[in-house]
Coordinates of C-alpha atoms in Angstrom, one line a residue:
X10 CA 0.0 0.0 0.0
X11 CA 3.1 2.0 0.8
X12 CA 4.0 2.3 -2.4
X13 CA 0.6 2.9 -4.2
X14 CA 0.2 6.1 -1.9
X15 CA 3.6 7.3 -2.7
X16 CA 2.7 6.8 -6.5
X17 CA -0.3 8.4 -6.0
X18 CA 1.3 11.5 -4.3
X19 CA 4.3 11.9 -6.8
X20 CA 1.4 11.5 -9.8
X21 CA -0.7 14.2 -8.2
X22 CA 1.8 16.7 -8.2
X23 CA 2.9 16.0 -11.6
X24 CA -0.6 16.2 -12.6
X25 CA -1.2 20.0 -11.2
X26 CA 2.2 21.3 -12.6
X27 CA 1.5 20.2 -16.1
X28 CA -2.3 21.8 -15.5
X29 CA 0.1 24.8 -14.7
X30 CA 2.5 24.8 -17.6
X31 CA -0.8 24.0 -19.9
X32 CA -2.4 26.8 -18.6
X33 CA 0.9 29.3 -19.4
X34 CA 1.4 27.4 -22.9
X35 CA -2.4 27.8 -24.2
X36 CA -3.5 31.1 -22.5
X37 CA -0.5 33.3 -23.3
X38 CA 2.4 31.7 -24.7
X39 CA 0.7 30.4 -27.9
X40 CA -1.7 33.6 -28.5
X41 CA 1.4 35.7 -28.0
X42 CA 3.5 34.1 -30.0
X43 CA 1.9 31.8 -32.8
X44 CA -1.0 33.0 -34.9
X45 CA -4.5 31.5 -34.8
X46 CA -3.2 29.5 -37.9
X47 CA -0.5 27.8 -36.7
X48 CA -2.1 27.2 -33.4
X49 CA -4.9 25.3 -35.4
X50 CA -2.5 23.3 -37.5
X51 CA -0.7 22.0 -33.9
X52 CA -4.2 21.0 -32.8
X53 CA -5.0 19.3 -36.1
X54 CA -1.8 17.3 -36.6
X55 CA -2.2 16.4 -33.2
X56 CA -5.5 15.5 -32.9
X57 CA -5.5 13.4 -36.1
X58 CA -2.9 11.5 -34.8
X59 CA -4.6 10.8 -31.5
X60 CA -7.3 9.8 -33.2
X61 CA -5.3 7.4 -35.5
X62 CA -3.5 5.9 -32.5
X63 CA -6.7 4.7 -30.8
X64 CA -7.0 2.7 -33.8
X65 CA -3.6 1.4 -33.9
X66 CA -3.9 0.9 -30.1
X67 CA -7.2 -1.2 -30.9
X68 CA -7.8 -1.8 -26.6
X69 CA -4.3 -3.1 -26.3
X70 CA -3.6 -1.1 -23.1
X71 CA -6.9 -2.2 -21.6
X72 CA -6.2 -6.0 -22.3
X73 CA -2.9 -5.3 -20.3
X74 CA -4.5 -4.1 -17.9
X75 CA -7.4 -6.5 -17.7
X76 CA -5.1 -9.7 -18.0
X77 CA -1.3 -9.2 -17.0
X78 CA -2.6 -11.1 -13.5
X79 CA -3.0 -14.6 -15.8
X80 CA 0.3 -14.2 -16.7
X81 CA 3.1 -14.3 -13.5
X82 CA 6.7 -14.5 -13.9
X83 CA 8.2 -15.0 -17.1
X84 CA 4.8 -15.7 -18.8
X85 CA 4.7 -12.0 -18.8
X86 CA 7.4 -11.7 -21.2
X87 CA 4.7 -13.5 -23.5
X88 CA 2.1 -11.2 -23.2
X89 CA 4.6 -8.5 -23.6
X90 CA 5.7 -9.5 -26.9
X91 CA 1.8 -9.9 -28.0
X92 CA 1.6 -6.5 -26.9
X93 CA 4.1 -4.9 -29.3
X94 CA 3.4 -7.8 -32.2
X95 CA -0.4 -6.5 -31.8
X96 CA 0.4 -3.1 -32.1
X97 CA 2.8 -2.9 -34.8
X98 CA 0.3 -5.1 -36.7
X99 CA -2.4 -2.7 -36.8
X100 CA 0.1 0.2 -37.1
X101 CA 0.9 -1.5 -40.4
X102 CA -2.6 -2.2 -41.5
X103 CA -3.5 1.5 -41.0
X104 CA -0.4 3.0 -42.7
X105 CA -1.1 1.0 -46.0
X106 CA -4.6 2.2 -45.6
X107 CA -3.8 5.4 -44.8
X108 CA -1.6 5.6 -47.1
X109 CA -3.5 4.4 -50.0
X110 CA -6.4 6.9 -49.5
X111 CA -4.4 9.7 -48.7
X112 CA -5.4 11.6 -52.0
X113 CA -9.1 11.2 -50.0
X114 CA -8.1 11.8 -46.6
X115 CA -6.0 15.1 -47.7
X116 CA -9.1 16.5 -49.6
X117 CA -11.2 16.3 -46.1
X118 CA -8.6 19.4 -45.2
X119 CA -8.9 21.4 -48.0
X120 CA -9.2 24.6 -45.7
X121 CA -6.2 23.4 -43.4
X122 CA -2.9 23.7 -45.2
X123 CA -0.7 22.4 -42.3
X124 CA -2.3 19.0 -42.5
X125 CA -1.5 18.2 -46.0
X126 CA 1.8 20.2 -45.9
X127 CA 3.2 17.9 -42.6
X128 CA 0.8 14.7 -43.5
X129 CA 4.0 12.6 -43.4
X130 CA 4.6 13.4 -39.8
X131 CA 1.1 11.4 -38.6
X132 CA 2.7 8.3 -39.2
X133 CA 5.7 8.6 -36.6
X134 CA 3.3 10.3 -34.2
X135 CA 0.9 8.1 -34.2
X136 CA 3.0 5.0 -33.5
X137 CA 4.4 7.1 -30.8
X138 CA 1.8 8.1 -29.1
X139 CA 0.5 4.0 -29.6
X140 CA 3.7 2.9 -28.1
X141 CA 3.9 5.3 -25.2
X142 CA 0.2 4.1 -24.2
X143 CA 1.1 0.3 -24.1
X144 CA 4.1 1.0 -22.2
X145 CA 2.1 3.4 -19.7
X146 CA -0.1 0.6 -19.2
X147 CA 2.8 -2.2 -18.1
X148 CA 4.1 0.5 -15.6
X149 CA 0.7 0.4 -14.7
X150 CA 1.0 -3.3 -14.1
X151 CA 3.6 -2.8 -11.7
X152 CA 2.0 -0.5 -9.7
X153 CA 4.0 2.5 -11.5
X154 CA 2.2 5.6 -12.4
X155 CA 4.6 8.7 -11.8
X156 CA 7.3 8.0 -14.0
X157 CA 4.8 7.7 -16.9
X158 CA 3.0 10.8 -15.8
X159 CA 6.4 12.7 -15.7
X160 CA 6.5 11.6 -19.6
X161 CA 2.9 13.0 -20.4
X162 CA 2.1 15.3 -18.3
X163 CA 5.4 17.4 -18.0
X164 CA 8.3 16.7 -20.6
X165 CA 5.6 16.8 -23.3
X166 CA 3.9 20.1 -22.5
X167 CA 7.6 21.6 -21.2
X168 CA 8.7 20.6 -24.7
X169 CA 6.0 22.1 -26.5
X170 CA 6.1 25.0 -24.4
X171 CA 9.5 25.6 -25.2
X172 CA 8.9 25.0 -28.9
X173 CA 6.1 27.6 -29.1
X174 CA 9.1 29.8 -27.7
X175 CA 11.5 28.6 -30.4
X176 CA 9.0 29.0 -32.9
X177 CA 7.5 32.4 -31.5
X178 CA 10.8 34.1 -31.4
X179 CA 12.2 32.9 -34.9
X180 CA 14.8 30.2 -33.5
X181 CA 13.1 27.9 -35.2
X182 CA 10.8 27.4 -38.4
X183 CA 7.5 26.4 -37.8
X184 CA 7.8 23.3 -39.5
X185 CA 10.6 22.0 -37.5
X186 CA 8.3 21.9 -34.5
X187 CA 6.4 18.5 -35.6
X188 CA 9.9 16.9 -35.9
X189 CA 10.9 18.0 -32.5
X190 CA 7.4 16.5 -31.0
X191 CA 8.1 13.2 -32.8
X192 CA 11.1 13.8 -31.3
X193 CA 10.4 13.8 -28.2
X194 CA 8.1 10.6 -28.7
X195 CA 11.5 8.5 -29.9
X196 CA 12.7 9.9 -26.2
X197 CA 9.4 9.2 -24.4
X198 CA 9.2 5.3 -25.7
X199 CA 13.1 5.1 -25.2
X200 CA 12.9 6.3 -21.5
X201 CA 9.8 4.5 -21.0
X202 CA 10.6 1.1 -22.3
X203 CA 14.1 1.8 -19.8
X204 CA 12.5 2.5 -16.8
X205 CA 10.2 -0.8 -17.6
X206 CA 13.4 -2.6 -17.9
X207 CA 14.8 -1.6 -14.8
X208 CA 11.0 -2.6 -13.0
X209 CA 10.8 -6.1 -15.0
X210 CA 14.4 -7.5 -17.0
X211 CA 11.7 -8.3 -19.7
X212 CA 12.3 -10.6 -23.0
X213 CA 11.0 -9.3 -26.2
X214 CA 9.5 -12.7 -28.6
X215 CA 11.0 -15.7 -26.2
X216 CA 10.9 -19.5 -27.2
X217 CA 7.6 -20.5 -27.0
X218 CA 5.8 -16.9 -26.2
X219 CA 3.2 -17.5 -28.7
X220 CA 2.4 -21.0 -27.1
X221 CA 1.9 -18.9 -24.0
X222 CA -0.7 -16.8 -24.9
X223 CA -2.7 -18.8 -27.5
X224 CA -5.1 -20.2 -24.1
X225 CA -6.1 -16.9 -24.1
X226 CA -6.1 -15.3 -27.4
X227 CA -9.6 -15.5 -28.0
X228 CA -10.7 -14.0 -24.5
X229 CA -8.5 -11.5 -24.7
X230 CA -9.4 -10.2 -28.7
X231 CA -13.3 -10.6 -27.6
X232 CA -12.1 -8.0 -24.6
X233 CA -10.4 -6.1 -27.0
X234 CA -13.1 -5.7 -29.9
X235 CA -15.1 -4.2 -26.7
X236 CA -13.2 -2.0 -25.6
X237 CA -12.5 -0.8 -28.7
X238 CA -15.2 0.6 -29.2
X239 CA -15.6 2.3 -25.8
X240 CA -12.0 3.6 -26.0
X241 CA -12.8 5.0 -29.8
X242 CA -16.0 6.5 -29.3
X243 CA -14.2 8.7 -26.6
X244 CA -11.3 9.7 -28.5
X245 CA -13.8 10.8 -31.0
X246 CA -15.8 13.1 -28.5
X247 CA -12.7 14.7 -27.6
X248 CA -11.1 15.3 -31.0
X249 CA -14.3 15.1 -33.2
X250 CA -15.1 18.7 -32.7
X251 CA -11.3 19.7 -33.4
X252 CA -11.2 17.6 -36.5
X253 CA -14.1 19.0 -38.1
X254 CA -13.7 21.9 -37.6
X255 CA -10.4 22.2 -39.5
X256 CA -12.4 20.3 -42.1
X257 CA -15.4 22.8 -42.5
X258 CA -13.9 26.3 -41.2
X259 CA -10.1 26.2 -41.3
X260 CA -6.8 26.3 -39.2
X261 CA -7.2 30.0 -37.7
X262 CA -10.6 28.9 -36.9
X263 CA -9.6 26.2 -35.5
X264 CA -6.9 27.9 -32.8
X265 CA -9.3 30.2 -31.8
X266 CA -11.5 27.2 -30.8
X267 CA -8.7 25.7 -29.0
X268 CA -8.3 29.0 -26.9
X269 CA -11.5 29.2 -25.6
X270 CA -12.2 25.7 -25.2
X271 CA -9.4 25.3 -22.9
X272 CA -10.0 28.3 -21.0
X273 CA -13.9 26.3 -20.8
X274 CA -12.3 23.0 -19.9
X275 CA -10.9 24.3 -16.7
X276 CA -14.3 23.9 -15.1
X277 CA -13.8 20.0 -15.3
X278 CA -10.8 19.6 -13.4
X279 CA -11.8 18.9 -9.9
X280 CA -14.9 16.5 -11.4
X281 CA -11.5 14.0 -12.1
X282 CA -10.6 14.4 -8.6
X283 CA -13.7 13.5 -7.2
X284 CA -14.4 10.6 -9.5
X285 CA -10.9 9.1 -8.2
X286 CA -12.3 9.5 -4.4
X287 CA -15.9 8.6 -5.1
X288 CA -15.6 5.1 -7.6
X289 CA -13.7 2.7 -4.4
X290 CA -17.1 4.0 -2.4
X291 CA -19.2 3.5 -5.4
X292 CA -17.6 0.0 -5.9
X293 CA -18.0 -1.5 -2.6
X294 CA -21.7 0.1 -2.4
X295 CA -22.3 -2.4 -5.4
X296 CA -20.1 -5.3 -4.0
X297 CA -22.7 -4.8 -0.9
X298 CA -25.5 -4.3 -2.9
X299 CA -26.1 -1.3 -0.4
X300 CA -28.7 1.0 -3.0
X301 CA -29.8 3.3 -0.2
X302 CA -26.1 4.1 0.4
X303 CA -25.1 4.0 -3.6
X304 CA -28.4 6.6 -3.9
X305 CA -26.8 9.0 -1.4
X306 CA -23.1 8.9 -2.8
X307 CA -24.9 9.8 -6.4
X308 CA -26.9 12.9 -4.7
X309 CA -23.5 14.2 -3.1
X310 CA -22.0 13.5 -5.6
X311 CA -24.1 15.4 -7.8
X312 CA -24.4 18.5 -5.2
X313 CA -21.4 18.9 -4.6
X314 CA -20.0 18.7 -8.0
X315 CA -22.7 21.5 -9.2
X316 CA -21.4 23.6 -6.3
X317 CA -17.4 23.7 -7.2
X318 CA -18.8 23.4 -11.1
X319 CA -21.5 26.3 -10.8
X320 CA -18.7 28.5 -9.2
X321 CA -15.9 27.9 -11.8
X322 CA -18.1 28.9 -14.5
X323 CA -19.1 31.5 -12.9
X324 CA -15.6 32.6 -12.1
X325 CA -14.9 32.5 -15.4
X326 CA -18.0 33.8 -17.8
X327 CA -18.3 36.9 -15.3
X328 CA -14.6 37.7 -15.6
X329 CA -14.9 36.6 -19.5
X330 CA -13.9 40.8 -20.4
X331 CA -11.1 41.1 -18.1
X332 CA -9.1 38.1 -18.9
X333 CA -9.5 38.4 -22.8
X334 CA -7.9 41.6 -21.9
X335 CA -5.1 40.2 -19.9
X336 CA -4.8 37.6 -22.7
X337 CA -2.0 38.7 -25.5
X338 CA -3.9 39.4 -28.6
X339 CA -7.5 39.1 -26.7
X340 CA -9.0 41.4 -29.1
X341 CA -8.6 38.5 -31.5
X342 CA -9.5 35.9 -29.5
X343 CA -12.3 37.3 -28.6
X344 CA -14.7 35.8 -31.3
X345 CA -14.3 32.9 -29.3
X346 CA -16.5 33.9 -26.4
X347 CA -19.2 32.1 -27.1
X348 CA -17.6 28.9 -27.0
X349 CA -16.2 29.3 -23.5
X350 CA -20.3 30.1 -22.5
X351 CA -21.4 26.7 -24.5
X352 CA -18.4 24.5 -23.5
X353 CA -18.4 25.8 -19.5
X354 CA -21.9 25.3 -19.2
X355 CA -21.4 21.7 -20.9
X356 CA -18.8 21.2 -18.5
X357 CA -21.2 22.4 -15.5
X358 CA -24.2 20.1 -16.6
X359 CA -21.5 17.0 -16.8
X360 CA -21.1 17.7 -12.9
X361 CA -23.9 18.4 -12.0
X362 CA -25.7 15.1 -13.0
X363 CA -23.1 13.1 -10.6
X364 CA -21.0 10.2 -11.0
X365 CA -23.3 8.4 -13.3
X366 CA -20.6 7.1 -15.3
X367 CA -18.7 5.8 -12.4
X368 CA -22.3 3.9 -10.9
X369 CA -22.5 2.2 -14.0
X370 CA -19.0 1.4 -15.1
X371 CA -19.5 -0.6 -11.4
X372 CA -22.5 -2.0 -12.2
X373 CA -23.4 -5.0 -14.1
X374 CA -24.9 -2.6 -16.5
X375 CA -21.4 -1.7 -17.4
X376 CA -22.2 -2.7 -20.9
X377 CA -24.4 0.3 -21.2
X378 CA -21.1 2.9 -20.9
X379 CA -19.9 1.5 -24.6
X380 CA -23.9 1.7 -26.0
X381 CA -24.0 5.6 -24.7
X382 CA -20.2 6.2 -25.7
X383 CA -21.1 4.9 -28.8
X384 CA -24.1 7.2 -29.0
X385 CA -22.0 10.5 -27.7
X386 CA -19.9 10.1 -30.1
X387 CA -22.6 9.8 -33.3
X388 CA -24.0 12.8 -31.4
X389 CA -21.2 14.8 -31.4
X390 CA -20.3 14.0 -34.9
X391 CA -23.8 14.6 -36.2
X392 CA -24.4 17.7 -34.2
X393 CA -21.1 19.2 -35.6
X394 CA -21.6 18.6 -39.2
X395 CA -24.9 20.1 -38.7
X396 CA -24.3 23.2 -37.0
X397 CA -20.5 24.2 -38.3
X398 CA -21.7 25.5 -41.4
X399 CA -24.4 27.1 -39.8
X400 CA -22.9 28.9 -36.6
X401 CA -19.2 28.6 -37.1
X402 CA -17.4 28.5 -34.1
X403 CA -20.9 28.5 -32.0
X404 CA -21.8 26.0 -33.9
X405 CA -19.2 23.3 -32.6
X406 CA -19.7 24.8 -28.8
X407 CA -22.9 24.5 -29.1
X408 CA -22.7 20.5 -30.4
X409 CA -20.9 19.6 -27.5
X410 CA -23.6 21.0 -25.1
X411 CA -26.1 19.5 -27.0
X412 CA -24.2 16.2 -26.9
X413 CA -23.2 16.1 -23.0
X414 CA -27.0 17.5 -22.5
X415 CA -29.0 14.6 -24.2
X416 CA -25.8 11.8 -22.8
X417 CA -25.8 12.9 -19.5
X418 CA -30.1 12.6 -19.5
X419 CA -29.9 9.5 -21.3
X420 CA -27.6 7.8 -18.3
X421 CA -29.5 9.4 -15.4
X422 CA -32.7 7.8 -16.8
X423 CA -31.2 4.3 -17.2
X424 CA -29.8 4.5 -13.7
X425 CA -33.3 5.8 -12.6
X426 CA -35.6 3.0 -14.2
X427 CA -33.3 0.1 -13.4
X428 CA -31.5 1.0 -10.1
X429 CA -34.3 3.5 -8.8
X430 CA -31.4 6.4 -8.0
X431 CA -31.5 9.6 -9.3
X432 CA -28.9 13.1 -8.5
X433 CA -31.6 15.5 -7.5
X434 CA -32.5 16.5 -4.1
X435 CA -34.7 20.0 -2.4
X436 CA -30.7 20.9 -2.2
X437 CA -30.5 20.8 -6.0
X438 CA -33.3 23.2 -6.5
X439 CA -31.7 25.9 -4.0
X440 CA -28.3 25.3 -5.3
X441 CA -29.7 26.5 -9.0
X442 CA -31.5 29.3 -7.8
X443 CA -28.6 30.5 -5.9
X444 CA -26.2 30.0 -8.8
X445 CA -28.9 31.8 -11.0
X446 CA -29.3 34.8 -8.6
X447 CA -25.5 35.4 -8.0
X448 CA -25.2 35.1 -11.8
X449 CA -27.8 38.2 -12.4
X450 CA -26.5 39.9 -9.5
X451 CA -23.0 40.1 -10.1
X452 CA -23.6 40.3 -14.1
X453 CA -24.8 43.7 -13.1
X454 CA -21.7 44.8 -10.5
X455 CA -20.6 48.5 -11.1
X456 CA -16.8 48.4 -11.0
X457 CA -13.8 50.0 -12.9
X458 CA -14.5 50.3 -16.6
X459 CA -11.5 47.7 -18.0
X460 CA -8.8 49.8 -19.7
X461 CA -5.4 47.6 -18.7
X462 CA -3.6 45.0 -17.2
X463 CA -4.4 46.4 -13.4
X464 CA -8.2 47.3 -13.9
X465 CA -8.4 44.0 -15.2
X466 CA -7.1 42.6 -12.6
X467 CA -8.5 44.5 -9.5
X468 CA -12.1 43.9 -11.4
X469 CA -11.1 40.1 -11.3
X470 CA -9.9 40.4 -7.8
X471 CA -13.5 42.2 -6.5
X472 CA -15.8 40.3 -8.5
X473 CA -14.2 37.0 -8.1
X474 CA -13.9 37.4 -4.0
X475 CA -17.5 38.6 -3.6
X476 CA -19.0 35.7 -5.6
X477 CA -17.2 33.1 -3.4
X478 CA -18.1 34.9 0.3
X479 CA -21.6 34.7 -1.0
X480 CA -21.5 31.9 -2.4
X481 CA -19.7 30.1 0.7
X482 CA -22.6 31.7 2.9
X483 CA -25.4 30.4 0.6
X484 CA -23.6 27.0 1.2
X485 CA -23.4 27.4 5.1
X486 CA -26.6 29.0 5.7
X487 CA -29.1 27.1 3.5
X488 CA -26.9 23.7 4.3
X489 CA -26.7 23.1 0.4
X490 CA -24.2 20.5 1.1
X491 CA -22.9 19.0 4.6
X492 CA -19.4 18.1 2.7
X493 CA -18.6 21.3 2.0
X494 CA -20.3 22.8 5.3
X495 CA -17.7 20.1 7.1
X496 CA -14.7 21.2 5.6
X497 CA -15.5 25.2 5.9
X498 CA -16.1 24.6 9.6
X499 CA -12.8 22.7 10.2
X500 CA -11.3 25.8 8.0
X501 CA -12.3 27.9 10.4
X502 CA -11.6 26.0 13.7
X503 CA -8.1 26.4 12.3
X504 CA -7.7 29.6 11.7
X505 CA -9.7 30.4 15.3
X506 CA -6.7 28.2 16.8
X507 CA -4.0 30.5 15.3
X508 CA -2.4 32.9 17.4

């Protein structure tokens, strides 16, 4: 246990400092220094070959996951060596397919230059990104999750951090930047595949490896074609919009999106926190078949999440004026406003309906996660190619609201016909009208008419610290949710014991 809590300390802070240094890269470093153009031809090469990888990856890192147990010792060097055979299988497969329909596949992007100028580079990045994910999963295996998160989380972003720098300030040509990132894969899968050495002295295609795993080849590629599809459909949601967009609008477009989207995106970050703390609870709930006690983790969950959700977005529609103008080049970005309102308020209705996904990936209704991925993902496509041409940038915002609206209604019904749970409460209604009421209230707030950096700022400071007091007294005096009511009062015992 020792060292799973050590992992899980070193992989936290990891996590938060690349949150940091993603925040610096996207928010000032790549509007200040890269135009909207080049910012969308990042996102697109990028995105197409995370979308390509899943393919390649084809479940791989799940069926690690899901079966290294079965093989002890050195079996493991068996299912190793499927691993990588597997993988460089389907890489293969795709790149002649690819390949042979690029003359297609580079008409898709008529409107996005970059893609067809550095098409070449999706193949190295692809298998790259495919390799690092199958060795991420071993060190999984082994109980291993900061070294790995040390690759993704902080070399990668510090290097492209640093090349938006190189690129910005003309040390480096534009196109050289793809060649550094695949770059820095070659590293990443070299470091990697090291430190897995040092964990397990493995073999790569031993005498008899294939005898090994033939028992359970056919379990295993049954798990596979599952997960597939599960681990697809979401690595369409979250590059779908991206994709299309450089298909229908364009590159500039397309970085403009990215801006606001991330800024958006923010609200979701403590809903991944709570999901890690709530799914062992939610788990043994189901293990005891306890329902009354799985009903009440799903309406805290749900409270609580709409709480810290409803006061991020909040935070950051209210102050949408003053931090465009802190942004470099916010005039510009600017036309991207709207999708920060339709993503954020995505982003809030995600938490707000609880840890349905969690319940259910629990549950013997697990099966129903890959249905509704599956679904989300249609969604998302069809609601893009619909309202693009019609509302631009708006248009993909508003898809992914949309999508997460009619995904997150369709799970909380399932749950509530054949469980009998559902994530509302009396506490639900006042939390709304609350969030509503401060909304209005402060929308209206006379304060100093935004002409810098410091009016900006102060604005940001007064609005910002008058929502939360209020908010926080809302919490405590309307008892909106005991969690939060618990931890403010233990707050404030401390402080009362200070000298």
């Amino acid at each position: 246990m020792g060292v799973v809590i050590r992992q899980g300390v070193k992989y936290t802070l990891i996590a938060y400092v690349g949150v940091v240094i993603g925040a610096l890269t996207n928010l000032f470093l790549m509007p200040a220094l890269l135009s909207p153009e080049q910012i969308g031809g990042i996102r697109q090469i990028l995105a197409n070959a995370t979308l390509l990888s899943a393919f390649v990856l084809a479940g791989t890192p799940q069926v690690i996951e899901r079966f290294h147990p079965f093989f002890e010792g050195r079996r493991r060097d068996a299912l190793f060596s499927l691993s990588i055979a597997y993988t460089l299988t389907t890489f293969l497969l795709l790149t002649l397919l690819l390949w042979g329909g690029r003359s297609y596949y580079l008409s898709l992007y008529e409107k996005s230059p970059h893609v067809k100028d550095y098409f070449l580079y999706l193949f190295p990045l692809t298998l790259g990104m495919a390799f690092q994910s199958i060795l991420e999963a071993w060190c999984r295996a082994y109980l291993r999750i900061a070294v790995p998160a040390l690759f993704r989380d902080f070399f990668l972003k510090m290097t492209i951090a640093l090349l938006v720098v190189a690129v910005g300030v003309h040390w480096m040509h534009f196109g050289y930047m793809f060649g550094a990132v695949t770059a820095y894969y070659v590293i990443a899968v070299l470091g990697l595949t090291a430190y897995l050495y040092r964990l397990y002295c493995f073999r790569l295609f031993p005498a008899g490896w294939w005898d090994t795993v033939r028992g359970r080849l056919k379990e295993m590629m049954e798990y596979a074609a599952f997960i597939l599809m599960g681990g697809l459909s979401v690595v369409v949601v979250n590059q779908a919009d991206i994709v299309m967009l450089g298909m229908l609008l364009g590159e500039a477009d397309t970085g403009i999106y990215t801006i606001a989207f991330f800024m958006a995106n923010v609200i979701e970050i403590p809903r991944r926190a709570l999901s890690q703390i709530t799914t062992p609870l939610i788990a043994r709930a189901w293990a005891k078949q306890a329902i009354d006690e799985l009903a009440v983790l799903y309406r805290q969950s749900a409270i609580n999440q709409m709480l810290i959700g409803g006061a991020l977005f909040l935070l950051l529609w209210l102050n949408r004026e003053e931090i465009f103008t802190i942004m470099p080049k916010g005039d510009l970005y600017r036309e991207g406003m709207s999708v920060v309102f339709w993503v954020g308020l995505a982003r809030f209705f995600d938490m707000a309906m609880g840890v349905n996904n969690e319940i259910l990936l629990q549950s013997r209704y697990y099966k129903f996660v890959l249905l509704s991925n599956i679904l989300l993902a249609l969604l998302v496509i069809a609601t893009n190619w619909w309202l693009i041409p019609l509302m631009g940038l708006e248009g993909a915002a508003l898809a992914t609201f949309l999508s997460m609206l009619v995904y997150n209604l369709l799970r909380s019904f399932f749950l509530w016909v054949k469980v009998h749970i559902h994530p509302f409460s009396k506490q639900t209604l006042w939390a709304t009208l609350v969030l509503l009421v401060l909304w209005r209230g402060l929308a209206f707030l006379p304060l100093l008419p935004v002409q810098g950096l410091l009016t900006a700022l102060v604005n940001i400071l007064l609005r910002s610290g008058l929502l939360l007091l209020l908010l926080a007294a809302a919490i405590w005096k309307l008892r909106l949710s005991e969690e939060l009511v618990h931890i403010g009062g233990q707050l404030l015992k401390r402080l009362r014991r200070r000298p």
